[in-house]
mmCIF file of C-alpha atoms in Angstrom:
data_model
loop_
_atom_site.group_PDB
_atom_site.id
_atom_site.type_symbol
_atom_site.label_atom_id
_atom_site.label_comp_id
_atom_site.label_asym_id
_atom_site.label_seq_id
_atom_site.Cartn_x
_atom_site.Cartn_y
_atom_site.Cartn_z
ATOM 1 C CA MET A 1 -2.712 1.499 16.468
ATOM 2 C CA GLN A 2 -4.705 1.274 19.645
ATOM 3 C CA GLU A 3 -1.743 -0.208 21.530
ATOM 4 C CA ARG A 4 0.423 2.753 20.484
ATOM 5 C CA SER A 5 -2.108 5.376 21.570
ATOM 6 C CA GLU A 6 -1.704 6.999 24.967
ATOM 7 C CA PRO A 7 -4.433 7.663 27.531
ATOM 8 C CA PHE A 8 -5.402 11.320 27.729
ATOM 9 C CA LEU A 9 -8.767 11.415 29.488
ATOM 10 C CA ASP A 10 -10.732 8.657 31.153
ATOM 11 C CA THR A 11 -14.137 9.211 32.727
ATOM 12 C CA ASP A 12 -17.007 6.883 33.492
ATOM 13 C CA ARG A 13 -18.501 7.449 30.054
ATOM 14 C CA LEU A 14 -15.626 8.561 27.894
ATOM 15 C CA THR A 15 -12.068 7.528 27.188
ATOM 16 C CA VAL A 16 -9.873 9.717 25.018
ATOM 17 C CA ARG A 17 -6.552 8.452 23.744
ATOM 18 C CA LEU A 18 -3.864 10.302 21.784
ATOM 19 C CA VAL A 19 -2.709 8.744 18.538
ATOM 20 C CA SER A 20 1.031 8.122 18.114
ATOM 21 C CA THR A 21 3.052 10.358 15.805
ATOM 22 C CA GLU A 22 3.789 7.310 13.642
ATOM 23 C CA ASP A 23 0.075 6.706 13.113
ATOM 24 C CA ILE A 24 -0.573 10.387 12.387
ATOM 25 C CA PHE A 25 2.213 10.211 9.796
ATOM 26 C CA LEU A 26 0.580 7.130 8.259
ATOM 27 C CA PHE A 27 -2.850 8.820 8.138
ATOM 28 C CA LYS A 28 -1.341 11.796 6.361
ATOM 29 C CA LEU A 29 0.676 9.532 4.079
ATOM 30 C CA ILE A 30 -2.510 7.899 2.799
ATOM 31 C CA ALA A 31 -4.887 10.882 2.816
ATOM 32 C CA GLY A 32 -3.077 12.705 0.011
ATOM 33 C CA ARG A 33 -4.218 16.193 1.032
ATOM 34 C CA ASP A 34 -1.955 19.046 0.035
ATOM 35 C CA ASP A 35 -1.613 20.434 3.576
ATOM 36 C CA ASP A 36 -0.588 17.016 4.879
ATOM 37 C CA ILE A 37 2.780 17.245 3.116
ATOM 38 C CA GLU A 38 3.790 20.204 5.281
ATOM 39 C CA ASP A 39 2.558 18.417 8.413
ATOM 40 C CA MET A 40 4.541 15.324 7.440
ATOM 41 C CA ASN A 41 7.671 17.433 7.090
ATOM 42 C CA MET A 42 7.143 18.591 10.679
ATOM 43 C CA LEU A 43 6.465 15.044 11.907
ATOM 44 C CA VAL A 44 9.688 13.789 10.322
ATOM 45 C CA GLN A 45 11.555 16.139 12.659
ATOM 46 C CA ALA A 46 10.063 14.203 15.618
ATOM 47 C CA SER A 47 12.285 11.187 14.902
ATOM 48 C CA LEU A 48 9.604 8.723 13.881
ATOM 49 C CA ASP A 49 9.981 4.979 14.165
ATOM 50 C CA TYR A 50 9.617 4.156 10.473
ATOM 51 C CA GLY A 51 9.495 0.448 11.225
ATOM 52 C CA ILE A 52 6.158 1.065 12.927
ATOM 53 C CA VAL A 53 4.894 3.097 9.955
ATOM 54 C CA ARG A 54 5.966 0.403 7.486
ATOM 55 C CA ASP A 55 4.549 -2.457 9.543
ATOM 56 C CA GLU A 56 1.216 -0.682 10.049
ATOM 57 C CA LEU A 57 0.962 0.157 6.344
ATOM 58 C CA GLU A 58 1.453 -3.510 5.493
ATOM 59 C CA ALA A 59 -0.982 -4.582 8.228
ATOM 60 C CA GLN A 60 -3.640 -2.260 6.806
ATOM 61 C CA ILE A 61 -3.068 -3.609 3.298
ATOM 62 C CA GLU A 62 -3.576 -7.134 4.593
ATOM 63 C CA ARG A 63 -6.520 -6.218 6.816
ATOM 64 C CA LEU A 64 -8.357 -4.345 4.047
ATOM 65 C CA SER A 65 -7.314 -6.755 1.287
ATOM 66 C CA ASP A 66 -6.500 -3.721 -0.813
ATOM 67 C CA ASP A 67 -3.075 -2.366 -1.535
ATOM 68 C CA GLN A 68 -4.041 0.435 -3.898
ATOM 69 C CA PHE A 69 -3.477 3.009 -1.185
ATOM 70 C CA ALA A 70 0.233 2.120 -1.286
ATOM 71 C CA THR A 71 0.198 4.061 -4.561
ATOM 72 C CA PHE A 72 -1.181 7.097 -2.699
ATOM 73 C CA ALA A 73 1.551 6.718 -0.099
ATOM 74 C CA ASN A 74 4.158 6.563 -2.850
ATOM 75 C CA GLU A 75 2.867 9.763 -4.468
ATOM 76 C CA THR A 76 2.901 11.514 -1.095
ATOM 77 C CA LEU A 77 6.485 10.460 -0.366
ATOM 78 C CA VAL A 78 7.576 11.697 -3.798
ATOM 79 C CA GLU A 79 5.873 15.031 -3.076
ATOM 80 C CA LEU A 80 7.524 15.222 0.363
ATOM 81 C CA GLU A 81 10.928 14.769 -1.234
ATOM 82 C CA GLU A 82 10.236 17.251 -4.042
ATOM 83 C CA ARG A 83 8.991 19.980 -1.695
ATOM 84 C CA TYR A 84 11.269 19.555 1.295
ATOM 85 C CA GLY A 85 14.088 17.263 0.209
ATOM 86 C CA VAL A 86 12.936 14.778 2.857
ATOM 87 C CA THR A 87 13.506 11.085 2.279
ATOM 88 C CA THR A 88 12.393 8.309 4.580
ATOM 89 C CA PRO A 89 13.554 4.738 5.163
ATOM 90 C CA ILE A 90 10.152 3.393 4.053
ATOM 91 C CA GLU A 91 10.360 4.745 0.507
ATOM 92 C CA ALA A 92 11.899 1.618 -1.004
ATOM 93 C CA ARG A 93 9.231 -0.637 0.523
ATOM 94 C CA VAL A 94 6.380 1.695 -0.489
ATOM 95 C CA ARG A 95 7.788 1.882 -4.019
ATOM 96 C CA GLU A 96 8.004 -1.929 -4.079
ATOM 97 C CA LEU A 97 4.354 -2.233 -2.982
ATOM 98 C CA THR A 98 3.351 0.343 -5.594
ATOM 99 C CA ASN A 99 5.210 -1.436 -8.376
ATOM 100 C CA ARG A 100 3.678 -4.740 -7.332
ATOM 101 C CA TYR A 101 0.226 -3.161 -7.510
ATOM 102 C CA TYR A 102 0.823 -1.718 -10.990
ATOM 103 C CA ARG A 103 2.282 -5.005 -12.287
ATOM 104 C CA GLY A 104 -0.884 -6.730 -11.100
ATOM 105 C CA ILE A 105 -3.094 -4.103 -12.732
ATOM 106 C CA GLU A 106 -1.215 -4.614 -15.989
ATOM 107 C CA VAL A 107 -2.216 -8.291 -15.920
ATOM 108 C CA LEU A 108 -5.829 -7.452 -15.078
ATOM 109 C CA GLN A 109 -6.036 -5.025 -17.987
ATOM 110 C CA ALA A 110 -4.692 -7.642 -20.391
ATOM 111 C CA LEU A 111 -6.979 -10.361 -19.050
ATOM 112 C CA ASN A 112 -9.865 -10.842 -21.460
ATOM 113 C CA ASP A 113 -12.508 -13.013 -19.855
ATOM 114 C CA SER A 114 -10.690 -16.334 -19.531
ATOM 115 C CA MET A 115 -7.080 -16.779 -20.657
ATOM 116 C CA THR A 116 -4.305 -19.277 -20.142
ATOM 117 C CA VAL A 117 -1.036 -18.302 -18.519
ATOM 118 C CA ASP A 118 0.723 -18.772 -21.861
ATOM 119 C CA GLU A 119 -1.762 -16.458 -23.590
ATOM 120 C CA LEU A 120 -1.226 -13.826 -20.916
ATOM 121 C CA ALA A 121 2.544 -14.171 -21.168
ATOM 122 C CA ALA A 122 2.367 -13.672 -24.935
ATOM 123 C CA GLU A 123 -0.029 -10.730 -24.602
ATOM 124 C CA LEU A 124 2.195 -9.003 -22.035
ATOM 125 C CA GLU A 125 5.485 -10.105 -23.609
ATOM 126 C CA LEU A 126 6.614 -11.587 -20.285
ATOM 127 C CA ASP A 127 8.012 -14.967 -19.350
ATOM 128 C CA THR A 128 5.584 -17.346 -17.703
ATOM 129 C CA ASP A 129 7.409 -17.238 -14.344
ATOM 130 C CA GLU A 130 6.762 -13.494 -14.130
ATOM 131 C CA VAL A 131 3.107 -14.026 -15.065
ATOM 132 C CA HIS A 132 2.800 -16.729 -12.381
ATOM 133 C CA ASP A 133 4.264 -14.306 -9.802
ATOM 134 C CA ARG A 134 1.803 -11.596 -10.768
ATOM 135 C CA LEU A 135 -1.100 -14.030 -10.728
ATOM 136 C CA ALA A 136 -0.121 -15.237 -7.251
ATOM 137 C CA TYR A 137 -0.206 -11.627 -6.113
ATOM 138 C CA LEU A 138 -3.651 -11.070 -7.684
ATOM 139 C CA LEU A 139 -4.949 -14.241 -6.036
ATOM 140 C CA THR A 140 -3.856 -12.884 -2.661
ATOM 141 C CA PHE A 141 -6.297 -10.009 -3.094
ATOM 142 C CA ASP A 142 -9.017 -12.125 -4.755
ATOM 143 C CA ARG A 143 -8.823 -10.204 -8.017
ATOM 144 C CA ILE A 144 -8.750 -13.309 -10.214
ATOM 145 C CA HIS A 145 -10.070 -16.849 -10.282
ATOM 146 C CA ARG A 146 -7.696 -19.583 -11.321
ATOM 147 C CA ASP A 147 -8.598 -23.008 -12.613
ATOM 148 C CA GLY A 148 -5.419 -24.887 -13.438
ATOM 149 C CA ASP A 149 -3.636 -22.915 -16.133
ATOM 150 C CA THR A 150 -6.653 -20.751 -16.937
ATOM 151 C CA VAL A 151 -7.397 -17.468 -15.192
ATOM 152 C CA ARG A 152 -10.240 -14.988 -15.328
ATOM 153 C CA PRO A 153 -10.938 -11.723 -13.534
ATOM 154 C CA VAL A 154 -13.267 -11.607 -10.552
ATOM 155 C CA GLU A 155 -16.469 -9.911 -11.536
#
């Protein structure tokens, strides 16, 4: 973000930089305030570089080790489309991140103390490959502990 900002004022004691329109769009995408939807509609008219928005969203998820705010971004994009008919090239990726988050939460909700992968697969009515994929995702964000074929939630 800092690299994309532009110098505005620089004195001996103070430096002010202007945030890029892509970063403003991302802030509004995550904030989820009602007025932000209208602002986002205006920003879309400024021909944003959606690759920057997508890359920064993913960088923030990695940096914060928390991808829940992808769900907020998804809700905001849905609202933007419903209100203004605006779609963006990042919607598919944001939806993918959101679905990944919810699939992981589904495993966490089914996880009672310590369970084997087979027990989880039976509980969720999923094949073990799918459970392994979801567990790998949860491990990325340190939401579970895994010991061989047994997993338990992080407390």
